[in-house]
XYZ file of C-alpha atoms in Angstrom:
117
model
C 17.345 -33.510 0.922
C 19.141 -30.837 2.856
C 17.648 -27.301 2.948
C 19.609 -24.206 3.845
C 18.462 -24.710 7.525
C 19.319 -28.323 7.636
C 22.926 -29.156 6.840
C 24.029 -32.793 5.903
C 25.945 -34.543 8.661
C 29.733 -34.560 8.261
C 31.569 -37.438 6.584
C 33.795 -38.536 9.477
C 34.892 -41.920 8.191
C 36.449 -43.266 5.033
C 37.092 -46.724 3.568
C 39.935 -45.804 1.272
C 40.618 -46.940 -2.229
C 42.497 -50.281 -2.123
C 41.034 -51.287 1.194
C 38.799 -54.340 1.591
C 36.495 -54.628 4.690
C 34.822 -57.999 5.598
C 31.932 -57.971 7.948
C 29.035 -55.718 9.028
C 29.822 -52.066 9.111
C 27.840 -49.670 11.434
C 28.423 -45.872 11.278
C 26.953 -42.596 12.545
C 26.881 -39.260 10.661
C 28.732 -39.769 7.283
C 30.838 -42.446 5.563
C 32.547 -42.424 2.239
C 33.485 -45.750 0.585
C 36.170 -45.717 -2.105
C 37.337 -49.309 -1.515
C 35.415 -52.536 -1.130
C 33.057 -53.819 1.616
C 31.950 -57.354 1.752
C 29.036 -57.086 4.276
C 26.245 -54.797 5.226
C 26.745 -51.024 5.558
C 24.134 -49.714 7.992
C 23.798 -46.147 9.423
C 22.620 -45.360 13.026
C 19.157 -43.887 13.424
C 18.974 -40.167 12.660
C 20.647 -38.024 10.031
C 23.245 -39.898 8.014
C 24.859 -39.820 4.660
C 26.632 -42.656 2.768
C 28.713 -42.029 -0.367
C 29.816 -44.951 -2.507
C 32.204 -43.543 -5.029
C 32.840 -44.503 -8.627
C 35.382 -47.293 -7.914
C 33.842 -48.550 -4.814
C 32.039 -51.966 -4.369
C 29.682 -53.059 -1.661
C 28.442 -56.631 -1.520
C 25.654 -56.496 1.169
C 22.799 -54.465 2.377
C 23.026 -50.694 2.364
C 21.016 -48.414 4.661
C 21.279 -44.761 5.448
C 19.032 -41.644 5.461
C 20.831 -40.099 2.390
C 22.572 -42.556 0.057
C 24.785 -41.342 -2.947
C 25.884 -44.263 -5.294
C 28.308 -43.965 -8.215
C 29.891 -47.345 -7.872
C 28.591 -50.986 -7.510
C 26.246 -52.381 -4.958
C 25.137 -56.012 -4.863
C 22.372 -56.228 -2.237
C 19.297 -54.258 -1.150
C 19.442 -50.461 -0.789
C 17.320 -48.639 1.780
C 17.185 -44.777 1.852
C 15.056 -43.158 4.497
C 15.381 -39.664 3.001
C 17.139 -39.322 -0.532
C 18.748 -41.813 -2.834
C 21.010 -40.398 -5.538
C 22.091 -42.764 -8.299
C 24.945 -41.113 -10.268
C 25.858 -41.924 -13.883
C 28.238 -44.907 -13.063
C 25.898 -46.495 -10.404
C 25.307 -50.236 -10.673
C 22.793 -51.733 -8.355
C 21.944 -55.396 -8.241
C 19.206 -55.774 -5.612
C 15.936 -54.266 -4.504
C 15.755 -50.599 -3.840
C 13.640 -48.714 -1.400
C 13.686 -44.916 -1.164
C 11.753 -41.695 0.061
C 13.032 -39.455 -2.767
C 14.944 -40.684 -5.780
C 17.300 -38.781 -8.110
C 18.614 -41.004 -10.965
C 21.119 -39.836 -13.499
C 21.244 -41.190 -17.154
C 23.539 -44.156 -17.177
C 22.726 -45.414 -13.759
C 21.518 -49.048 -13.748
C 19.297 -51.078 -11.330
C 18.672 -54.758 -11.555
C 15.994 -55.401 -8.963
C 12.768 -53.926 -7.761
C 12.508 -50.140 -7.324
C 9.804 -49.102 -4.835
C 9.135 -45.979 -2.832
C 8.739 -46.353 1.004
C 5.321 -44.884 0.935
C 3.879 -47.193 -1.760
């Protein structure tokens, strides 16, 4: 959740459509995935944003402060601040979040639990 005083970090990195990355991926600030990642995607501590677009696929753990998913994730998802599941999101794995926004059409096959349960 970004208020008028607190702007989201900039998206500085991109995994483009048609690209496939194998292995663990660590990033700072913002990352957009349009391609495929076979491995964990983990943000550095502090403000971060991860966008997994409609045609993107991630097979591994996903962890960032603000996570936006509109593609496919096969693995656990951890969001320290806000998780947005857009209409074409498909998540197979357990989901932990602080704040959740889920659009009609988004699907989760796993346990959905708030961090402060």
